[in-house]
Short mmCIF file of C-alpha atoms in Angstrom, two decimals:
data_model
loop_
_atom_site.label_atom_id
_atom_site.label_comp_id
_atom_site.label_asym_id
_atom_site.label_seq_id
_atom_site.Cartn_x
_atom_site.Cartn_y
_atom_site.Cartn_z
CA MET A 36 0.00 0.00 0.00
CA ALA A 37 2.86 2.41 0.78
CA LEU A 38 4.28 1.83 -2.68
CA ALA A 39 0.98 2.62 -4.35
CA VAL A 40 0.58 5.86 -2.43
CA PHE A 41 4.10 7.00 -3.34
CA THR A 42 3.44 6.30 -7.02
CA HIS A 43 0.24 8.36 -7.01
CA LYS A 44 1.82 11.35 -5.29
CA SER A 45 5.24 11.47 -6.95
CA GLY A 46 4.61 10.73 -10.62
CA ARG A 47 6.40 8.44 -13.06
CA ALA A 48 10.02 9.42 -12.36
CA GLY A 49 9.65 9.16 -8.59
CA ALA A 50 7.86 5.84 -8.89
CA ILE A 51 10.62 4.31 -11.04
CA PHE A 52 13.34 5.62 -8.72
CA PHE A 53 11.58 4.24 -5.65
CA TYR A 54 10.97 0.82 -7.19
CA ALA A 55 14.55 0.66 -8.46
CA ALA A 56 16.02 1.40 -5.01
CA TYR A 57 13.68 -1.06 -3.37
CA PHE A 58 14.53 -3.94 -5.69
CA ARG A 59 18.25 -3.13 -5.80
CA ALA A 60 18.41 -3.73 -2.05
CA ALA A 61 16.50 -6.93 -2.52
CA TYR A 62 19.02 -7.98 -5.15
CA PHE A 63 21.93 -7.89 -2.70
CA ARG A 64 19.90 -9.90 -0.25
CA ALA A 65 18.91 -12.50 -2.83
CA ALA A 66 20.35 -15.95 -2.26
CA HIS A 67 20.17 -17.00 -5.92
CA PHE A 68 21.09 -15.28 -9.19
CA ARG A 69 17.80 -16.37 -10.68
CA ASP A 70 15.85 -14.35 -8.10
CA ALA A 71 18.00 -11.29 -8.83
CA CYS A 72 17.26 -11.55 -12.56
CA LEU A 73 13.56 -11.79 -11.86
CA LEU A 74 13.67 -8.64 -9.76
CA SER A 75 15.61 -6.76 -12.46
CA LEU A 76 13.01 -7.76 -15.02
CA VAL A 77 10.24 -6.30 -12.83
CA VAL A 78 12.12 -2.96 -12.66
CA ALA A 79 12.51 -2.91 -16.45
CA CYS A 80 8.79 -3.51 -16.94
CA LEU A 81 7.95 -0.65 -14.60
CA ALA A 82 10.14 1.73 -16.62
CA PHE A 83 8.04 1.18 -19.76
CA SER A 84 4.56 0.79 -18.26
CA PRO A 85 1.96 3.55 -17.73
CA VAL A 86 1.59 4.76 -14.18
CA SER A 87 -1.34 6.29 -12.39
CA PHE A 88 -0.29 9.95 -12.87
CA ALA A 89 -1.58 9.94 -16.49
CA ALA A 90 -5.13 9.31 -15.32
CA ASP A 91 -4.85 12.27 -12.97
CA ALA A 92 -3.76 14.78 -15.65
CA PRO A 93 -6.22 17.71 -16.05
CA LEU A 94 -8.89 17.56 -18.69
CA ALA A 95 -7.95 19.98 -21.48
CA VAL A 96 -10.26 22.39 -23.35
CA THR A 97 -8.72 22.69 -26.81
CA SER A 98 -11.15 25.26 -28.25
CA TYR A 99 -14.23 27.32 -27.37
CA LYS A 100 -16.65 28.90 -29.87
CA MET A 101 -19.92 30.86 -29.64
CA ALA A 102 -22.25 31.56 -32.56
CA GLY A 103 -25.66 33.19 -32.81
CA ASP A 104 -27.41 36.34 -31.64
CA ALA A 105 -29.46 37.67 -28.73
CA THR A 106 -32.32 35.22 -29.42
CA LYS A 107 -30.37 31.99 -29.99
CA MET A 108 -26.80 30.96 -29.22
CA ARG A 109 -24.70 27.85 -29.72
CA ILE A 110 -21.62 27.22 -27.60
CA VAL A 111 -19.16 24.45 -28.53
CA MET A 112 -16.22 23.40 -26.32
CA ASN A 113 -13.74 20.78 -27.52
CA PHE A 114 -11.88 18.51 -25.07
CA ASP A 115 -8.96 16.15 -25.38
CA ARG A 116 -11.04 13.36 -23.86
CA GLU A 117 -14.57 12.69 -22.65
CA PRO A 118 -15.64 15.10 -19.87
CA ASP A 119 -17.88 14.17 -16.96
CA VAL A 120 -20.39 17.04 -17.01
CA LYS A 121 -22.90 18.31 -14.47
CA TRP A 122 -24.92 21.47 -15.15
CA PHE A 123 -27.58 23.57 -13.47
CA LEU A 124 -29.28 26.99 -13.61
CA LEU A 125 -29.06 29.93 -11.20
CA ARG A 126 -30.93 33.24 -11.10
CA GLY A 127 -29.86 36.71 -9.97
CA PRO A 128 -28.44 37.02 -12.63
CA HIS A 129 -29.64 34.24 -14.94
CA ARG A 130 -26.76 31.78 -15.31
CA LEU A 131 -25.91 28.36 -16.71
CA VAL A 132 -23.28 26.61 -14.59
CA VAL A 133 -21.29 23.70 -16.05
CA ASP A 134 -19.13 21.71 -13.62
CA LEU A 135 -16.23 19.60 -14.93
CA PRO A 136 -13.37 17.53 -13.51
CA ILE A 137 -10.19 19.58 -12.98
CA THR A 138 -9.68 21.24 -16.37
CA LYS A 139 -7.02 23.25 -18.14
CA PHE A 140 -8.75 26.00 -20.16
CA ALA A 141 -6.59 26.81 -23.19
CA ILE A 142 -9.07 29.39 -24.51
CA ASN A 143 -8.50 32.48 -26.63
CA ALA A 144 -9.79 35.60 -24.85
CA LYS A 145 -11.52 36.76 -28.04
CA ASP A 146 -13.60 33.57 -28.16
CA VAL A 147 -15.19 34.20 -24.73
CA LYS A 148 -15.96 37.88 -25.36
CA ALA A 149 -19.61 38.63 -24.52
CA ARG A 150 -21.93 38.49 -27.52
CA GLY A 151 -25.52 37.75 -28.47
CA LEU A 152 -27.54 36.18 -25.67
CA VAL A 153 -24.43 35.67 -23.49
CA ARG A 154 -23.53 38.66 -21.31
CA SER A 155 -20.37 37.14 -19.81
CA VAL A 156 -18.26 33.97 -19.69
CA ARG A 157 -16.26 32.96 -16.62
CA TYR A 158 -14.27 29.81 -15.94
CA GLY A 159 -11.67 28.45 -13.54
CA ASP A 160 -10.69 25.97 -10.84
CA LEU A 161 -12.96 25.61 -7.79
CA GLY A 162 -10.54 23.34 -5.93
CA GLU A 163 -11.01 19.74 -4.78
CA GLY A 164 -10.81 18.45 -8.34
CA VAL A 165 -13.63 20.57 -9.81
CA SER A 166 -13.53 23.25 -12.51
CA ARG A 167 -16.46 25.44 -13.52
CA LEU A 168 -17.76 27.32 -16.57
CA ILE A 169 -20.40 30.03 -15.96
CA LEU A 170 -22.46 31.54 -18.80
CA THR A 171 -24.48 34.61 -17.76
CA GLY A 172 -27.39 35.49 -20.04
CA LYS A 173 -28.97 38.78 -21.05
CA GLY A 174 -32.00 38.02 -18.94
CA PRO A 175 -33.78 34.66 -18.78
CA PHE A 176 -33.03 31.89 -21.26
CA ALA A 177 -33.70 28.23 -21.96
CA VAL A 178 -31.16 25.46 -22.38
CA ASP A 179 -32.56 23.72 -25.43
CA ARG A 180 -29.75 21.16 -25.58
CA LEU A 181 -26.60 20.31 -23.68
CA ASP A 182 -24.89 17.29 -25.21
CA VAL A 183 -21.53 15.58 -24.82
CA LEU A 184 -20.53 14.25 -28.25
CA LYS A 185 -17.59 12.36 -29.67
CA ASN A 186 -15.82 14.20 -32.48
CA GLU A 187 -16.22 12.45 -35.82
CA ASP A 188 -12.51 12.68 -36.60
CA GLY A 189 -11.57 10.94 -33.36
CA SER A 190 -9.76 14.04 -32.04
CA GLY A 191 -11.62 14.05 -28.72
CA TYR A 192 -15.02 15.11 -27.39
CA ARG A 193 -17.10 18.27 -27.38
CA ILE A 194 -19.88 19.85 -25.37
CA ALA A 195 -22.58 21.45 -27.54
CA ILE A 196 -24.94 23.90 -25.79
CA ASP A 197 -27.97 25.49 -27.47
CA MET A 198 -29.56 28.42 -25.62
CA SER A 199 -32.53 30.60 -26.56
CA ALA A 200 -34.16 33.68 -25.07
CA ALA A 201 -37.06 32.80 -22.77
CA SER A 202 -39.37 34.48 -20.28
CA VAL A 203 -38.92 34.73 -16.51
CA ARG A 204 -41.82 32.31 -16.11
CA GLU A 205 -40.15 29.74 -18.33
CA PHE A 206 -36.79 30.12 -16.57
CA ASP A 207 -38.46 29.74 -13.17
CA ALA A 208 -40.26 26.62 -14.40
CA ALA A 209 -36.90 25.15 -15.41
CA LEU A 210 -35.54 25.97 -11.96
CA ALA A 211 -38.51 24.26 -10.32
CA ASN A 212 -37.98 21.20 -12.49
CA GLN A 213 -34.29 21.28 -11.60
CA ALA A 214 -35.21 21.11 -7.91
CA LEU A 215 -36.94 17.81 -8.58
CA THR A 216 -34.34 16.35 -10.91
CA THR A 217 -30.63 16.75 -11.57
CA GLY A 218 -29.28 18.61 -14.60
CA SER A 219 -27.56 16.23 -16.98
CA THR A 220 -26.17 16.00 -20.49
CA VAL A 221 -29.34 14.30 -21.74
CA SER A 222 -31.15 16.64 -24.14
CA SER A 223 -34.83 17.38 -23.74
CA ASP A 224 -37.27 16.30 -26.42
CA LYS A 225 -37.89 18.93 -29.10
CA GLY A 226 -41.49 19.36 -28.02
CA GLY A 227 -40.39 20.19 -24.49
CA ARG A 228 -37.96 22.94 -25.40
CA VAL A 229 -38.62 26.61 -24.81
CA GLY A 230 -39.09 28.86 -27.81
CA THR A 231 -40.46 26.34 -30.30
CA GLY A 232 -43.84 27.98 -30.80
CA PRO A 233 -46.56 30.14 -29.24
CA VAL A 234 -46.58 29.72 -25.47
CA SER A 235 -49.62 28.56 -23.53
CA ASN A 236 -49.74 30.45 -20.24
CA PRO A 237 -53.02 30.46 -18.28
CA GLY A 238 -53.61 33.80 -16.60
CA HIS A 239 -51.31 35.60 -19.02
CA ARG A 240 -52.58 39.05 -20.01
CA PHE A 241 -52.31 40.07 -23.64
CA THR A 242 -48.84 41.59 -23.88
CA VAL A 243 -47.67 44.22 -26.34
CA VAL A 244 -44.02 45.19 -26.84
CA ILE A 245 -43.53 48.52 -28.62
CA ASP A 246 -40.20 49.01 -30.36
CA PRO A 247 -39.17 52.62 -31.04
CA GLY A 248 -36.84 52.27 -34.02
CA HIS A 249 -33.19 53.32 -33.92
CA GLY A 250 -31.68 55.13 -30.93
CA GLY A 251 -28.34 56.22 -29.50
CA ILE A 252 -25.59 56.36 -32.11
CA ASP A 253 -28.12 55.22 -34.74
CA GLY A 254 -30.30 58.26 -35.39
CA GLY A 255 -32.13 56.76 -38.36
CA ALA A 256 -33.55 59.00 -41.06
CA GLU A 257 -33.39 62.80 -40.97
CA GLY A 258 -36.19 65.06 -42.17
CA LEU A 259 -36.15 68.11 -44.43
CA ASN A 260 -36.18 70.38 -41.37
CA GLY A 261 -33.75 68.36 -39.27
CA THR A 262 -36.21 66.05 -37.52
CA VAL A 263 -34.39 62.86 -36.41
CA GLU A 264 -36.20 59.53 -36.72
CA LYS A 265 -35.07 58.13 -33.36
CA ASN A 266 -36.79 61.03 -31.56
CA VAL A 267 -40.02 60.72 -33.54
CA THR A 268 -40.27 56.97 -32.91
CA LEU A 269 -39.65 57.32 -29.15
CA ALA A 270 -42.24 60.09 -28.78
CA PHE A 271 -44.86 58.11 -30.68
CA ALA A 272 -44.09 54.84 -28.86
CA THR A 273 -44.52 56.61 -25.52
CA GLU A 274 -47.88 58.00 -26.64
CA LEU A 275 -49.01 54.55 -27.77
CA ARG A 276 -47.89 52.93 -24.49
CA GLU A 277 -49.91 55.43 -22.45
CA ARG A 278 -53.07 54.82 -24.49
CA LEU A 279 -52.71 51.04 -24.21
CA ALA A 280 -52.03 51.25 -20.48
CA ALA A 281 -55.18 53.37 -20.06
CA VAL A 282 -57.27 50.52 -21.48
CA GLY A 283 -56.23 48.43 -18.47
CA LYS A 284 -56.38 45.06 -20.25
CA TYR A 285 -52.81 44.72 -21.48
CA ASP A 286 -49.26 44.44 -20.24
CA VAL A 287 -47.22 46.92 -22.25
CA PHE A 288 -43.42 47.17 -22.54
CA MET A 289 -41.01 49.16 -24.66
CA THR A 290 -37.70 47.91 -26.02
CA ARG A 291 -36.18 51.29 -25.11
CA GLU A 292 -37.45 54.23 -23.07
CA THR A 293 -34.44 56.49 -23.60
CA ASP A 294 -32.05 57.49 -26.37
CA GLN A 295 -30.37 54.08 -26.34
CA PHE A 296 -28.76 51.99 -29.07
CA LEU A 297 -30.15 48.45 -29.32
CA ARG A 298 -29.17 45.70 -31.72
CA LEU A 299 -32.02 44.33 -33.80
CA ASP A 300 -31.73 40.88 -32.25
CA ASP A 301 -31.87 42.44 -28.75
CA ARG A 302 -35.22 43.97 -29.68
CA VAL A 303 -36.48 40.51 -30.64
CA ARG A 304 -35.01 39.05 -27.43
CA ILE A 305 -36.90 41.59 -25.29
CA ALA A 306 -40.18 40.69 -26.99
CA ARG A 307 -39.60 36.98 -26.44
CA GLN A 308 -38.55 37.39 -22.82
CA HIS A 309 -41.78 39.27 -22.11
CA GLU A 310 -43.78 36.51 -23.86
CA ALA A 311 -45.22 39.19 -26.13
CA ASP A 312 -48.41 38.49 -28.04
CA LEU A 313 -47.56 41.33 -30.40
CA LEU A 314 -44.45 43.33 -31.34
CA ILE A 315 -44.94 46.69 -33.03
CA SER A 316 -41.81 48.34 -34.39
CA ILE A 317 -42.22 52.08 -35.04
CA HIS A 318 -40.30 53.91 -37.81
CA ALA A 319 -40.40 57.03 -40.00
CA ASP A 320 -38.34 56.71 -43.18
CA THR A 321 -37.14 58.98 -45.97
CA ILE A 322 -37.40 58.36 -49.70
CA ARG A 323 -36.12 60.11 -52.82
CA VAL A 324 -39.62 60.48 -54.26
CA LYS A 325 -40.53 63.79 -52.59
CA GLY A 326 -44.24 63.57 -53.32
CA LEU A 327 -44.68 60.18 -51.66
CA ARG A 328 -46.30 60.33 -48.23
CA GLY A 329 -48.45 58.31 -45.85
CA ALA A 330 -48.20 55.39 -43.46
CA THR A 331 -47.27 51.79 -44.34
CA VAL A 332 -47.57 48.50 -42.43
CA TYR A 333 -44.95 45.81 -43.05
CA THR A 334 -44.76 42.13 -42.16
CA VAL A 335 -41.82 39.79 -42.59
CA SER A 336 -41.26 37.77 -45.75
CA ASP A 337 -38.25 36.10 -47.33
CA LYS A 338 -39.24 37.74 -50.62
CA ALA A 339 -40.08 41.45 -50.60
CA SER A 340 -43.48 42.53 -51.89
CA ASP A 341 -41.85 45.24 -54.03
CA PRO A 342 -38.45 46.90 -54.62
CA GLU A 343 -39.26 49.78 -52.25
CA ALA A 344 -40.01 47.36 -49.42
CA GLN A 345 -36.76 45.49 -50.06
CA ALA A 346 -34.78 48.73 -50.06
CA LEU A 347 -36.35 49.75 -46.76
CA ALA A 348 -35.59 46.36 -45.17
CA ASP A 349 -31.99 46.60 -46.35
CA ARG A 350 -31.63 50.03 -44.73
CA GLU A 351 -33.25 48.98 -41.45
CA ASN A 352 -31.24 45.76 -41.27
CA LEU A 353 -28.02 47.79 -41.43
CA SER A 354 -28.83 49.36 -38.07
CA ASP A 355 -26.48 47.02 -36.18
CA GLN A 356 -23.48 48.37 -38.07
CA PHE A 357 -23.67 51.78 -36.39
CA ALA A 358 -21.73 50.58 -33.36
CA GLY A 359 -19.56 48.12 -35.26
CA MET A 360 -21.76 45.32 -33.94
CA GLU A 361 -23.08 43.79 -37.14
CA ILE A 362 -23.70 40.04 -37.31
CA LYS A 363 -21.68 38.33 -40.01
CA ASP A 364 -23.64 35.60 -41.73
CA ASP A 365 -20.65 33.81 -43.26
CA ASP A 366 -20.62 31.27 -40.41
CA LYS A 367 -22.95 28.41 -41.29
CA GLU A 368 -24.00 27.93 -37.66
CA VAL A 369 -24.99 31.59 -37.37
CA THR A 370 -26.80 31.56 -40.70
CA ASP A 371 -28.77 28.46 -39.77
CA ILE A 372 -29.84 30.03 -36.48
CA LEU A 373 -30.97 33.28 -38.09
CA ILE A 374 -32.81 31.61 -40.99
CA ASP A 375 -34.68 29.19 -38.74
CA LEU A 376 -36.92 31.92 -37.27
CA ILE A 377 -40.07 32.40 -39.35
CA ARG A 378 -42.90 30.09 -38.35
CA ARG A 379 -46.08 29.71 -40.37
CA GLU A 380 -48.55 30.16 -37.53
CA THR A 381 -46.83 33.29 -36.21
CA HIS A 382 -46.64 34.73 -39.71
CA GLY A 383 -50.36 34.13 -40.14
CA PHE A 384 -51.13 36.10 -36.99
CA SER A 385 -48.81 38.90 -38.14
CA MET A 386 -50.64 39.15 -41.47
CA ARG A 387 -54.00 39.20 -39.73
CA PHE A 388 -52.99 42.03 -37.44
CA ALA A 389 -51.48 43.98 -40.35
CA GLN A 390 -54.79 43.79 -42.19
CA THR A 391 -56.67 44.97 -39.11
CA LEU A 392 -54.18 47.79 -38.54
CA VAL A 393 -54.39 49.05 -42.11
CA GLY A 394 -58.17 49.13 -41.80
CA GLN A 395 -58.05 51.20 -38.62
CA LEU A 396 -55.34 53.60 -39.81
CA SER A 397 -57.23 54.28 -43.04
CA THR A 398 -60.01 55.94 -41.05
CA SER A 399 -57.75 58.46 -39.29
CA VAL A 400 -54.41 59.00 -41.09
CA GLY A 401 -53.23 58.96 -44.69
CA LEU A 402 -51.82 55.75 -46.13
CA ILE A 403 -49.66 55.19 -49.19
CA ASN A 404 -50.91 53.11 -52.12
CA ASN A 405 -50.78 49.38 -51.31
CA PRO A 406 -50.16 50.13 -47.61
CA GLN A 407 -49.68 46.49 -46.54
CA ARG A 408 -46.26 45.31 -47.67
CA SER A 409 -43.58 42.80 -46.69
CA ALA A 410 -39.82 42.25 -46.71
CA SER A 411 -37.13 40.47 -44.72
CA PHE A 412 -36.90 42.72 -41.64
CA LYS A 413 -34.67 41.22 -38.95
CA VAL A 414 -36.60 42.92 -36.16
CA LEU A 415 -39.77 41.05 -37.21
CA LYS A 416 -38.25 37.57 -37.14
CA ALA A 417 -39.24 36.36 -33.66
CA PRO A 418 -40.44 32.77 -34.21
CA ASP A 419 -43.28 32.96 -31.70
CA VAL A 420 -44.24 36.67 -31.59
CA PRO A 421 -46.58 38.14 -34.24
CA SER A 422 -44.78 41.28 -35.43
CA VAL A 423 -45.36 44.29 -37.66
CA LEU A 424 -43.29 47.32 -38.60
CA VAL A 425 -45.22 50.58 -38.95
CA GLU A 426 -43.75 53.37 -41.05
CA LEU A 427 -45.69 56.34 -39.73
CA GLY A 428 -44.78 58.48 -42.72
CA TYR A 429 -41.88 59.94 -44.67
CA LEU A 430 -39.62 62.55 -43.09
CA SER A 431 -38.54 63.43 -46.62
CA ASN A 432 -42.04 64.86 -47.19
CA ALA A 433 -42.65 68.25 -45.53
CA LYS A 434 -46.32 67.51 -44.78
CA ASP A 435 -45.56 64.12 -43.26
CA GLU A 436 -42.73 65.62 -41.21
CA ALA A 437 -45.09 68.27 -39.82
CA GLN A 438 -47.70 65.61 -38.95
CA LEU A 439 -45.16 63.46 -37.14
CA LEU A 440 -44.30 66.44 -34.94
CA SER A 441 -47.98 67.17 -34.21
CA ALA A 442 -49.32 65.92 -30.87
CA ASP A 443 -52.86 65.82 -32.28
CA TRP A 444 -51.84 63.69 -35.25
CA ARG A 445 -49.82 61.33 -33.03
CA GLY A 446 -52.84 60.97 -30.77
CA LYS A 447 -55.12 59.99 -33.67
CA ALA A 448 -52.61 57.50 -35.07
CA ALA A 449 -51.93 55.99 -31.64
CA GLN A 450 -55.67 55.58 -31.02
CA SER A 451 -56.09 53.80 -34.37
CA ILE A 452 -53.34 51.36 -33.44
CA THR A 453 -54.93 50.88 -30.00
CA ASN A 454 -58.26 50.04 -31.68
CA ALA A 455 -56.55 47.54 -33.98
CA ILE A 456 -54.86 45.86 -31.00
CA ALA A 457 -58.21 45.57 -29.22
CA LEU A 458 -59.74 43.78 -32.22
CA PHE A 459 -56.72 41.50 -32.60
CA ALA A 460 -56.56 40.63 -28.89
CA SER A 461 -60.28 39.87 -28.85
CA ALA A 462 -59.90 37.56 -31.84
CA ARG A 463 -56.96 35.76 -30.20
CA ALA A 464 -58.89 35.34 -26.96
CA GLY A 465 -61.76 33.88 -28.95
CA GLY A 466 -59.47 31.33 -30.61
CA GLY A 467 -59.10 33.05 -33.97
CA THR A 468 -56.24 31.86 -36.15
CA GLY A 469 -54.05 33.43 -38.74
CA GLY A 470 -54.60 32.86 -42.43
#
C-alpha cells in the first residue's frame, strides 16, 4: 500500500526511482542469481509501463466557440477526452453553470468575449478536483440542448450547448424542475424545449411590446427640417404605451425608453422574454420620391413585396453596423440560427394584425398606395411573436414631417393602433387563427 501511495503522489520518475532502489536492495539480499534476474526484469517492466499519474492529468479544453445572436446561441467546447459534465441553472443574474473535472482551459480571450444572448463567460478551478464554466445570459433563457458528443474525426469530445431567449416564467419553471431532478447532459425532447412555438400560459394578459426604431448612435432618417427619426419613434411609442395602459387590459413594454442603441436581435429578445403576443416596431423613413407620403404597415417575408419594401428592409437591417456590432452571416451555424426563425402560424397572426391595422389607420391618417407590404426585416423575425413594422410616414415629405411632430396627429394615429390591437386581442382570446 505504501508503494501505491508513493506512485500516485510522486509521478512516473519518482515511482521508477523508488521501485529501483527497493529492488536493488532486494538484489543484494537475494540468495540465488535467478531471483535477482527476476527482480531486475520487474524494474525494467515498470520503466516502460503507464503509471497512475496519467489518469490524474487535467482535462484539457482545446477550443471554445460561440455563434448566434441575442435570441439563440450555440456554444461548442472541444476537449482532449470525454468530460464528466454536471450542469444547473441559477438566477440573480440568470446563469448556466457547467461543472467539470479539474480542467485546463486553453481558450482564446476573443472567443469568450460577450456576444448575443451571453452577457459574460467565466471559468476556472474551484478546488477539490472541480472546474467550472459560468455563462451569464442577457435576462432569462432556456437550455434547449446540452450534449456531450464524440468528435467524428476521433480528435476528442465536445460539449454542444444550445440556448434561446425565454421568459422569466419559463426560466423559473426550469428551476422548479431542476429542484426535482438533476441537470444532466441528456437533451430534452424537441417538443419540451422553450421557444419552439406560441406559449400557452393560463392567466397571461395580452402583452404588447412597442419598439421605437433606432436610438443612440443610430439616429435613423433625418427630415427636411432636421427632424431625427429616433426622436419621432420614441415620442410616438410613448404615446401609444400610455393609451394602451389606459385601457387596463394589457401588459405593455417598450424595447427602449431612452435614447439608447439596441441591436435588432436584442429587440427581438426583449419581446420573447416578455412573452409578447404582439411586437410593433415604429419607424419614420425617408425616400427620394418627394411627393410620396403616408403610413405603411410591413410584415416579414423572405421575398419582398416590391423593390421599395426590399430597399427599406436593407436600410433597417443595417442598423447594427452603427456601433460596429453587425452580425456576419458567413458562419454556417450563425446563418442556420438566423434563418430558422419564421414560423407559419406566427406569420399568419402577423398578417391578420397587419390587415386589421391598415383598416383602422385608413379611417384616421393617410396611407400610401398598397399600404400592406412585406420584406425580410430582422426585427420582425421572432419565431413565436406576431410582429409588424409601422412606417408612420416619410420625413422626406414636408407635410408628413409636420404631422409626425404634431401631438394631435400622433394621438389619432396611436388611437387607431390601439383600436386595432383591441380587435386582434379579442380575436386571439376567442381562438381566432391566422390565415
